[in-house]
Coordinates of C-alpha atoms and ligand atoms in Angstrom, one line a residue:
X1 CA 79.5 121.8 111.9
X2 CA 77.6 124.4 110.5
X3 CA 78.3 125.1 106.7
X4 CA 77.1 127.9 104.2
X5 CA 78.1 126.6 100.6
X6 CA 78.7 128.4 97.4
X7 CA 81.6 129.9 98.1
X8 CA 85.6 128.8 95.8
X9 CA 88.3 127.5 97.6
X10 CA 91.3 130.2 97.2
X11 CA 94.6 130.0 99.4
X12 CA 97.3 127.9 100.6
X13 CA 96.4 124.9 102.8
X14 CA 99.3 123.3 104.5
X15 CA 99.0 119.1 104.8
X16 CA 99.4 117.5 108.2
X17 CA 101.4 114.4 108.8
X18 CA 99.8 110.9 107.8
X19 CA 97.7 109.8 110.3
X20 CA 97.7 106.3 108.9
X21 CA 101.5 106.2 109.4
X22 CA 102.0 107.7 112.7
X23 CA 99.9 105.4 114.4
X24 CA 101.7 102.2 113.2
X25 CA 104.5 104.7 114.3
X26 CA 104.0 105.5 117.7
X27 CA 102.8 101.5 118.3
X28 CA 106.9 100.4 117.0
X29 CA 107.8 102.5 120.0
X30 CA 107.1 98.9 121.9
X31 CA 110.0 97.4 120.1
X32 CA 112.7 98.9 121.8
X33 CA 113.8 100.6 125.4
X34 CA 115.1 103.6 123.6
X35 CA 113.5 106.3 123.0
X36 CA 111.4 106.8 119.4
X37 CA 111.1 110.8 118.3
X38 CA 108.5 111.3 115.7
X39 CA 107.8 114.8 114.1
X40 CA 105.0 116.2 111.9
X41 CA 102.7 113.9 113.9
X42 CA 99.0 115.0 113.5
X43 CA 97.3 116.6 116.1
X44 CA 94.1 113.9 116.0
X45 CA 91.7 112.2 118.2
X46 CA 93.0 109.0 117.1
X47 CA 96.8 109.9 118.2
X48 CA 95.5 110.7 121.5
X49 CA 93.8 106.9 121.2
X50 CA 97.2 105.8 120.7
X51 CA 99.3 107.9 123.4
X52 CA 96.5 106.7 126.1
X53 CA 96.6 102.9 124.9
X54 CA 100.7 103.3 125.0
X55 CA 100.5 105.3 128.3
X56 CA 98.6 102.4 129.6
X57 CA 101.0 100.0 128.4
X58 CA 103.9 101.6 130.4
X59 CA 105.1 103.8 127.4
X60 CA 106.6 107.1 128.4
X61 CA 105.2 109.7 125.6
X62 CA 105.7 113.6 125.7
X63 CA 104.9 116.1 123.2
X64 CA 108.4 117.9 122.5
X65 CA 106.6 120.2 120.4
X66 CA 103.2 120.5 119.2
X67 CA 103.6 118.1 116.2
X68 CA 106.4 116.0 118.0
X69 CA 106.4 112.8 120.1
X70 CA 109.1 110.9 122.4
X71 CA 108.4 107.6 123.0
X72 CA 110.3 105.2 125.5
X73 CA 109.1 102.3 126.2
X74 CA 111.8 101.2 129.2
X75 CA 109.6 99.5 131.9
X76 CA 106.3 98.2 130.5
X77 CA 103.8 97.7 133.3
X78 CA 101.8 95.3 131.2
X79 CA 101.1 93.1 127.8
X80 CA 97.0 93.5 127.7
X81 CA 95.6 96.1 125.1
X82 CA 92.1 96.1 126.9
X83 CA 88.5 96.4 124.9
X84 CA 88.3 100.0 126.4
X85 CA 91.3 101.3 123.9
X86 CA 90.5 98.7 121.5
X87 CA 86.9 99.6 120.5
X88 CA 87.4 103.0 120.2
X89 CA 90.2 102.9 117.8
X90 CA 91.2 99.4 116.1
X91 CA 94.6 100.3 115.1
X92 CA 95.4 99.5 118.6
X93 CA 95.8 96.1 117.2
X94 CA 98.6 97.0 116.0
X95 CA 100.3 96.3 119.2
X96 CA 100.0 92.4 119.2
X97 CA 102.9 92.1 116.5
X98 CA 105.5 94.3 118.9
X99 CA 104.3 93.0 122.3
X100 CA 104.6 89.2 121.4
X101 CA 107.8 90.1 119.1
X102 CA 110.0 92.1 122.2
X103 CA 107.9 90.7 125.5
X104 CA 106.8 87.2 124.2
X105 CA 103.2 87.4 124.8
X106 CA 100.3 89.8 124.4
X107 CA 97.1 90.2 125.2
X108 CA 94.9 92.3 122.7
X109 CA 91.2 92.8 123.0
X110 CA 89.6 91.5 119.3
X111 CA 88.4 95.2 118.0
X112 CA 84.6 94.0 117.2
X113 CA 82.5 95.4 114.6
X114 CA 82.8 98.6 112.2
X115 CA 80.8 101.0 110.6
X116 CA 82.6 100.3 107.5
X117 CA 82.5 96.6 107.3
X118 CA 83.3 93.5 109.2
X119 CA 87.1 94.6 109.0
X120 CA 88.6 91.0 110.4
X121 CA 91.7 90.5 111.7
X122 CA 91.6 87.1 110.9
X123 CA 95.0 87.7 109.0
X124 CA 96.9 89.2 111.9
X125 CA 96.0 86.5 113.8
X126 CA 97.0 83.7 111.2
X127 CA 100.5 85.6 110.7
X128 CA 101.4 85.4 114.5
X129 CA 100.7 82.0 114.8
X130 CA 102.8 81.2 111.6
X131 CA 105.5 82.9 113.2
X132 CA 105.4 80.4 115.7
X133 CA 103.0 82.2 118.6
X134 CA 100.2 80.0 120.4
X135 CA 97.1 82.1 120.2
X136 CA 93.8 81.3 121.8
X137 CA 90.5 83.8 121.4
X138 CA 88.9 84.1 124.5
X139 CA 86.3 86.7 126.5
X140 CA 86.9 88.4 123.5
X141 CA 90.7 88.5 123.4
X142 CA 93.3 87.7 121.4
X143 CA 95.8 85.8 123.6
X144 CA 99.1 85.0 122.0
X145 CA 102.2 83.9 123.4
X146 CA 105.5 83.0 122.4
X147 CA 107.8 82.6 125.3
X148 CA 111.1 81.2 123.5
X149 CA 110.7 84.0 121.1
X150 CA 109.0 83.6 117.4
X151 CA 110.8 81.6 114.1
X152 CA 111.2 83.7 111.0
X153 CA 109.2 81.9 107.8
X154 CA 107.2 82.8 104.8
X155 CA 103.7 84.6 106.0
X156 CA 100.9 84.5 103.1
X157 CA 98.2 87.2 102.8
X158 CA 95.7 85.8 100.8
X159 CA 94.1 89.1 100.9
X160 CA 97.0 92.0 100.9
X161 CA 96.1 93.3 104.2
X162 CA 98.1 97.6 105.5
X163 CA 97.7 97.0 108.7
X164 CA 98.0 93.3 108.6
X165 CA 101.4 94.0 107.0
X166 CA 102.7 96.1 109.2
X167 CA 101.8 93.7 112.4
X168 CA 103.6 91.1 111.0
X169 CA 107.0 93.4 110.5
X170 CA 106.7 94.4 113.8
X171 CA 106.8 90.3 114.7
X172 CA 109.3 89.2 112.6
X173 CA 112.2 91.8 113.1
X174 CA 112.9 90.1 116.2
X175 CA 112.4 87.1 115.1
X176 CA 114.9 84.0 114.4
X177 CA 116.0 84.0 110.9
X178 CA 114.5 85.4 107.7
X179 CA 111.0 86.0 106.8
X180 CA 109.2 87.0 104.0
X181 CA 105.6 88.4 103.7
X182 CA 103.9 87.2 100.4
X183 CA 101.6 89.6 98.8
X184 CA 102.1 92.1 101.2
X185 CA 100.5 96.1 101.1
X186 CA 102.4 98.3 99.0
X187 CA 100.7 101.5 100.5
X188 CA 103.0 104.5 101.1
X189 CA 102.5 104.2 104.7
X190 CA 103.4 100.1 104.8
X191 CA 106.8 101.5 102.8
X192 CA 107.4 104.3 105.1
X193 CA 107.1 102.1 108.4
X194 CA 109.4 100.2 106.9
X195 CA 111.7 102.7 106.4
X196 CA 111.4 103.4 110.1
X197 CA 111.8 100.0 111.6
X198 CA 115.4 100.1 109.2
X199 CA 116.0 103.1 110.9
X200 CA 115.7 101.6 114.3
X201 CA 118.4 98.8 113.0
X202 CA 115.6 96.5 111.2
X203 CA 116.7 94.4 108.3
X204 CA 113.8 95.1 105.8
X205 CA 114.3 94.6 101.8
X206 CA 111.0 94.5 99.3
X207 CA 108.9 96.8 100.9
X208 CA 106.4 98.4 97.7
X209 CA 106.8 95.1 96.0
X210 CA 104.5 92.0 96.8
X211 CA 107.2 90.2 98.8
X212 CA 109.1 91.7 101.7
X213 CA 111.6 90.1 103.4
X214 CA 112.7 90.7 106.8
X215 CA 116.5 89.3 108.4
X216 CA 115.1 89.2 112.1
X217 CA 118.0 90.9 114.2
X218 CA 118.8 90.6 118.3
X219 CA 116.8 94.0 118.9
X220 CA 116.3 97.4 117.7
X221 CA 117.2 100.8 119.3
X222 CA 115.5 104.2 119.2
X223 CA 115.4 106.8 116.0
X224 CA 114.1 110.0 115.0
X225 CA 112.2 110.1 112.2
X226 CA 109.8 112.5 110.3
X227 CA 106.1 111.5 109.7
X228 CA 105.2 111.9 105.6
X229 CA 102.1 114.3 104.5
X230 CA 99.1 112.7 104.5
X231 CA 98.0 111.7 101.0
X232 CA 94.9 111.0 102.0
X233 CA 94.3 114.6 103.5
X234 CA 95.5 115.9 99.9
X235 CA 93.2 114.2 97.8
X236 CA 90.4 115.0 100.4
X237 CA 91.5 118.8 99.3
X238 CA 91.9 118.4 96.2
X239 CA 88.4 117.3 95.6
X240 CA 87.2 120.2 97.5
X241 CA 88.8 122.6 95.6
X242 CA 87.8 121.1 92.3
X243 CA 84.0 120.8 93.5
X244 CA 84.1 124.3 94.5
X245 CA 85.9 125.5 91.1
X246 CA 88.7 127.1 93.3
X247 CA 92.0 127.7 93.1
X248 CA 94.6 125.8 96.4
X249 CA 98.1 125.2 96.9
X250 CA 98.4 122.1 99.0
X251 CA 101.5 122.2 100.2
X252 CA 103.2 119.6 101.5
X253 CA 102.5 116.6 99.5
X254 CA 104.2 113.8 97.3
X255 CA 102.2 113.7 93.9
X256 CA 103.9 109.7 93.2
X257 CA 101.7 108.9 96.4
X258 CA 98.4 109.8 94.0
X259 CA 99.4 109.1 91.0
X260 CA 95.7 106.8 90.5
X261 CA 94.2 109.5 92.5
X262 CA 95.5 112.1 90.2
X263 CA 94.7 111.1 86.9
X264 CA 91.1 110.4 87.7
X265 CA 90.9 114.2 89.5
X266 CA 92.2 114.9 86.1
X267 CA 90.1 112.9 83.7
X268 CA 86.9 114.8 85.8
X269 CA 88.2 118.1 84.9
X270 CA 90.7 119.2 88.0
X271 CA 94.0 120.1 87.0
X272 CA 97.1 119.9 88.9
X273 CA 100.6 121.0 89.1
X274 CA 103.4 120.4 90.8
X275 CA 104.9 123.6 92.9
X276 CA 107.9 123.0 94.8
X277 CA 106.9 120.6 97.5
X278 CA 103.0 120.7 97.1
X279 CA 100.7 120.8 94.4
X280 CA 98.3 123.5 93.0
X281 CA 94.7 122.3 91.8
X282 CA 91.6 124.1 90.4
X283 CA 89.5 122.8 87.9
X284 CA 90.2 123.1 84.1
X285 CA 87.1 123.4 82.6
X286 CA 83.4 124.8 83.1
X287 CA 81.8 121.1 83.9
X288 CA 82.7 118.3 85.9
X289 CA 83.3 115.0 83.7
X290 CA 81.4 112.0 85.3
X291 CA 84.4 109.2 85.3
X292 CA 83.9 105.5 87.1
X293 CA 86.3 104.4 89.4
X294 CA 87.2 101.4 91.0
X295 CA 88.7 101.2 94.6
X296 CA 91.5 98.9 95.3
X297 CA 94.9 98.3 96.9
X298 CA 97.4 100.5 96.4
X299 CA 98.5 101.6 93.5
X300 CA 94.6 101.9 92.7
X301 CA 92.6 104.2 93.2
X302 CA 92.4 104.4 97.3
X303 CA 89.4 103.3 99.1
X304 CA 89.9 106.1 101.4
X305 CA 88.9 108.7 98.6
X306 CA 85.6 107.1 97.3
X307 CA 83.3 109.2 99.7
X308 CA 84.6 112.3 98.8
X309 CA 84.7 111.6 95.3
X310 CA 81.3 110.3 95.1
X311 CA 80.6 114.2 95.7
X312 CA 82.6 115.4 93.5
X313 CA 79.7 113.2 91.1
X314 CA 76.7 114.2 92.8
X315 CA 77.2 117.5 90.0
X316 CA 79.2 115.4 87.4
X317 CA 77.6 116.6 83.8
X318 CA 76.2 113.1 83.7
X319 CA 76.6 109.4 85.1
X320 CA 79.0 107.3 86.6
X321 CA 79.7 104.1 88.7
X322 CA 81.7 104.1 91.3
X323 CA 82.5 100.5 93.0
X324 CA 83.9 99.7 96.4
X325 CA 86.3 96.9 96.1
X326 CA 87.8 96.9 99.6
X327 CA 85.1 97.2 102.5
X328 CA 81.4 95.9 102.4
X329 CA 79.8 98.5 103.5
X330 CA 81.4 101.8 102.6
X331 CA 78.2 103.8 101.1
X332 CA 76.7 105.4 104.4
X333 CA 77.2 108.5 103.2
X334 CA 75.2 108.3 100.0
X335 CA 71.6 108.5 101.7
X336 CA 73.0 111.8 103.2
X337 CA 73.9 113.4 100.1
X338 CA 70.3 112.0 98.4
X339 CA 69.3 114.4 101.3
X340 CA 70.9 117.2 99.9
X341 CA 69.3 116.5 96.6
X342 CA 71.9 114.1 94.6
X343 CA 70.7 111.2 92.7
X344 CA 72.5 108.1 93.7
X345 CA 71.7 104.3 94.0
X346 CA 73.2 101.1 95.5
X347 CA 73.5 98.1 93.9
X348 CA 75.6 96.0 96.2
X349 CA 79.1 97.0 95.5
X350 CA 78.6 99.9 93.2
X351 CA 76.9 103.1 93.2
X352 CA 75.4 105.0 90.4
X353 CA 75.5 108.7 90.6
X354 CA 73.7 110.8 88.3
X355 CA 75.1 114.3 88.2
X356 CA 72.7 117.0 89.1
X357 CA 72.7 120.7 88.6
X358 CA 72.9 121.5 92.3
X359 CA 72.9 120.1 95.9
X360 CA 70.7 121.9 98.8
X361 CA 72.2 122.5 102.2
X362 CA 70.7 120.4 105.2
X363 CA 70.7 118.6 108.3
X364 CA 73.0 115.4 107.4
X365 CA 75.1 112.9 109.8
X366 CA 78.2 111.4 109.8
X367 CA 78.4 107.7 109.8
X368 CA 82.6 107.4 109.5
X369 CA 85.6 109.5 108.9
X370 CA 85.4 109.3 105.1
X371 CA 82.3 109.4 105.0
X372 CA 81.8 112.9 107.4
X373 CA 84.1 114.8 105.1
X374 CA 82.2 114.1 101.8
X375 CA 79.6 115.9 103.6
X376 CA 81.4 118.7 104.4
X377 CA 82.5 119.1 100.6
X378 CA 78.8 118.4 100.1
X379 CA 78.0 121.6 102.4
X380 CA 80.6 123.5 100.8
X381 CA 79.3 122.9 97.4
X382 CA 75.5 122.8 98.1
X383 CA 73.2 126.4 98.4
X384 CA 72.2 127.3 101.4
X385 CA 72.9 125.6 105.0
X386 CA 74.1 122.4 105.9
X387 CA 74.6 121.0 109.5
X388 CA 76.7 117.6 109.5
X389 CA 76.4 116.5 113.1
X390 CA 78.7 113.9 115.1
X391 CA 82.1 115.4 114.3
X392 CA 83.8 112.7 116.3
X393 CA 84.1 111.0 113.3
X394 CA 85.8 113.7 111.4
X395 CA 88.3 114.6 114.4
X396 CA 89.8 111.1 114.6
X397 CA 91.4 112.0 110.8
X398 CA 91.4 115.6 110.0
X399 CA 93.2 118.5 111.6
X400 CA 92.2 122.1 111.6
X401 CA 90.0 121.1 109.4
X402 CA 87.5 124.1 109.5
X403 CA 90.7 126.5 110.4
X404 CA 92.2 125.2 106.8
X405 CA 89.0 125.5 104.5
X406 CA 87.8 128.6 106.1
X407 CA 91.8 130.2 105.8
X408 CA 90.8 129.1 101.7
X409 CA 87.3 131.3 101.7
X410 CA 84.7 128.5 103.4
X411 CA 82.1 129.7 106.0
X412 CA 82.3 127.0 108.8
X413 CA 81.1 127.3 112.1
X414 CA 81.9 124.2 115.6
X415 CA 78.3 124.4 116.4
X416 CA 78.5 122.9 120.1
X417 CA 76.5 119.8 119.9
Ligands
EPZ501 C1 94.0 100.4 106.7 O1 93.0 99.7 107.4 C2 93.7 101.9 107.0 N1 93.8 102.2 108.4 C3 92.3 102.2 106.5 O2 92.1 103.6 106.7 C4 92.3 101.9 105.0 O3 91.0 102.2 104.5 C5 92.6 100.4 104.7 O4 93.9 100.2 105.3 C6 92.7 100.1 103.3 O5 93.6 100.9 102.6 C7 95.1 102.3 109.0 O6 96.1 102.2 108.3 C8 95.1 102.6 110.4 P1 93.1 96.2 105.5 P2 93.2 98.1 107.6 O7 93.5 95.3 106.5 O8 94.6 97.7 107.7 C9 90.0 92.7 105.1 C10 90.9 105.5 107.2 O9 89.8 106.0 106.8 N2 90.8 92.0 106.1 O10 94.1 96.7 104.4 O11 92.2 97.7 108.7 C11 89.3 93.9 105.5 O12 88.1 93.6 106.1 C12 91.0 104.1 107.5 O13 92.0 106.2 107.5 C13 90.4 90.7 106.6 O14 89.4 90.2 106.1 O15 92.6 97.6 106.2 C14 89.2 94.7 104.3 O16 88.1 94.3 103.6 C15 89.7 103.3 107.2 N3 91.1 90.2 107.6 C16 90.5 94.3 103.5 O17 91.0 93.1 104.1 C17 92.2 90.7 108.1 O18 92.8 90.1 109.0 C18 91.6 95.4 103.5 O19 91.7 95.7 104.9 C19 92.6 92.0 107.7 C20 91.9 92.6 106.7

């Protein structure tokens, strides 16, 4: 993507549905042999992941419009998730809790290493087998089977895991008896897919609190069901808009889904206000405040927004820390902005930026999805040109987004690679 910076963000940008809630989504379409309808699904290289892996499973899907999905999954042709699907997006895991829940066994490739950090699923696995499963790890498989059907009981997360939380709903709503899942993820999206799985006849109380318990019930029939804006997507904006002093209506978006997010954009010097059904940001004052943050589980400040806000620093009026509480490795992208001219350094956990009058344009690369679009900020912020090459990462989680930021003022350009 080729970027010339210096120009504000002005205009409207409409928010996409959550990508981190359709894909847990469109995997619960395993659960039953009715049909699922989802709307306001993104279009994003990491759905299309999910429709091939559900294809391959024996899920019918079709796109009944171009944000909606129905999925029936009638006659599955098979309960193996293989490495293929697996490795190129690991949320495919999350079809080892509804294949061994509905079919009784399931075998899922482990999903291996990420850029991010070692990213386990050492919980998932635990859960299944407290829920009664047999699971052996094998060739690199996870092989679990439960063949009379799995026991409902009390599942502890010793770390409070999303998608570790919503693999073990999918398992216990079919399962005998109650369950309850102990210092479970309170995330919007864990909430919302509860929400759904009650909509397809699930009996699901406590989700958003530490304990959710779950009456297993016979089996679950189809729904429709709308996809929630993408918080994530927002706060990626919103950032934007405040690095580039603009002016953007996001609309589309559910301000209690920021609120940690929010008060730190404000603290920095962006302001926002609620406008019927989205917000409308721009920054408040001349400078940038340098404020520390701290990522952690929701409702703290989400790990997904640290690489964008750590550019939002690079040309804070002074210093700040910013630690990363939830992955190991989640700092790729700071050597790229040092490229462009910011002053950052590492120190294990944290980084210390030191706010800098301006950032250059140049050639930079992404390493992950956050991390590609806090270059793209970067690029929009910095003078001159910046190229951020391997956009793979940044289509797996963002749609439109070029069409959106240029629609606001930007000058972006799809270079082919
Ligand atoms: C989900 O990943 C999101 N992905 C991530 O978004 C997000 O960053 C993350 O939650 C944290 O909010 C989806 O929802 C598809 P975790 P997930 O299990 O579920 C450790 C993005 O950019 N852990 O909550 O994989 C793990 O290593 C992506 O959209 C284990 O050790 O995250 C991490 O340090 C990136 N063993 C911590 O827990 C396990 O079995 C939290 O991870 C599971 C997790």
């Amino acid at each position: 993507m080729r970027i010339r910076g210096g120009a504000s963000l002005g205009g409207t940008i409409d928010i996409s549905g959550s990508k981190n809630l359709s894909l847990p989504a469109m995997m619960a379409s395993l659960l039953t042999d009715q049909p699922l309808s989802l709307s306001n699904v993104p279009r994003l290289a990491d759905v299309i992941s999910a429709i091939e892996l559900l294809d391959y499973l024996g899920v019918g899907v079709r796109r009944s419009s171009s944000s909606s999905l129905v999925l029936c999954c009638s006659n599955l042709k098979t309960t193996e998730a293989p490495y293929d699907f697996v490795r190129k997006m690991r949320a495919s895991v999350l079809a080892l809790g509804p294949l061994l829940s509905r079919f009784g066994k399931a075998s899922v490739s482990l999903p291996g290493g990420c850029a991010i950090g070692a990213r386990g699923i050492d919980l998932h696995i635990k859960a299944m087998q407290q829920l009664g499963a047999e699971v052996t790890i094998e060739n690199g498989y996870i092989n679990a089977s439960a063949p009379n059907g799995l026991d409902g009981c009390d599942v502890n997360f010793p770390i409070s895991s999303v998608t570790g939380t919503e693999n073990t709903l999918m398992a216990a709503v079919l399962a005998r008896g109650t369950s309850r899942i102990l210092n479970a993820a309170m995330e919007p999206e864990v909430v919302e897919f509860a929400n759904l799985l009650n909509t397809m006849g699930a009996n699901i109380t406590g989700h958003g609190t530490p304990i959710i318990t779950i009456e297993g019930v016979e089996s679950l029939h189809g729904a429709s069901f709308e996809i929630m804006p993408d918080r994530i997507e927002v706060g990626t904006y919103a950032i934007a808009t405040v690095a580039t002093n603009g002016r953007v209506m996001l609309k589309g978006c559910i301000p209690d889904h920021l609120s940690s997010f929010l008060e730190i954009l404000k603290a920095a010097g962006g302001v926002y206000e609620p406008v019927d059904g989205g917000i409308l940001v721009y920054r408040g004052q001349d400078k940038i405040e340098p404020v520390s943050i701290c990522t952690a589980q929701y409702p703290g400040y989400p790990t997904d927004l640290q690489a964008q806000y750590m550019t939002l620093m690079t040309i804070a009026n002074g210093a700040s820390s910013i630690t990363e509480n939830i992955f190991e490795n989640r700092f790729m992208h700071a050597p790229e902005l040092c490229r462009m001219g910011a002053n950052i350094a590492i120190n294990g956990r944290t980084a210390t930026v030191i706010g800098v009058r301006k950032l250059s344009g140049a050639q930079v690369m992404a390493t992950d999805l956050r991390a590609s679009v806090s270059l793209v900020i970067a690029g929009l912020i910095a003078s001159g040109e910046t190229i951020v090459n391997r956009l793979y990462h940044l289509d797996r989680g963002y749609e439109n987004l070029e069409v959106k930021l240029n629609n606001c003022g930007a000058d972006m350009e799809r270079l082919e690679g």
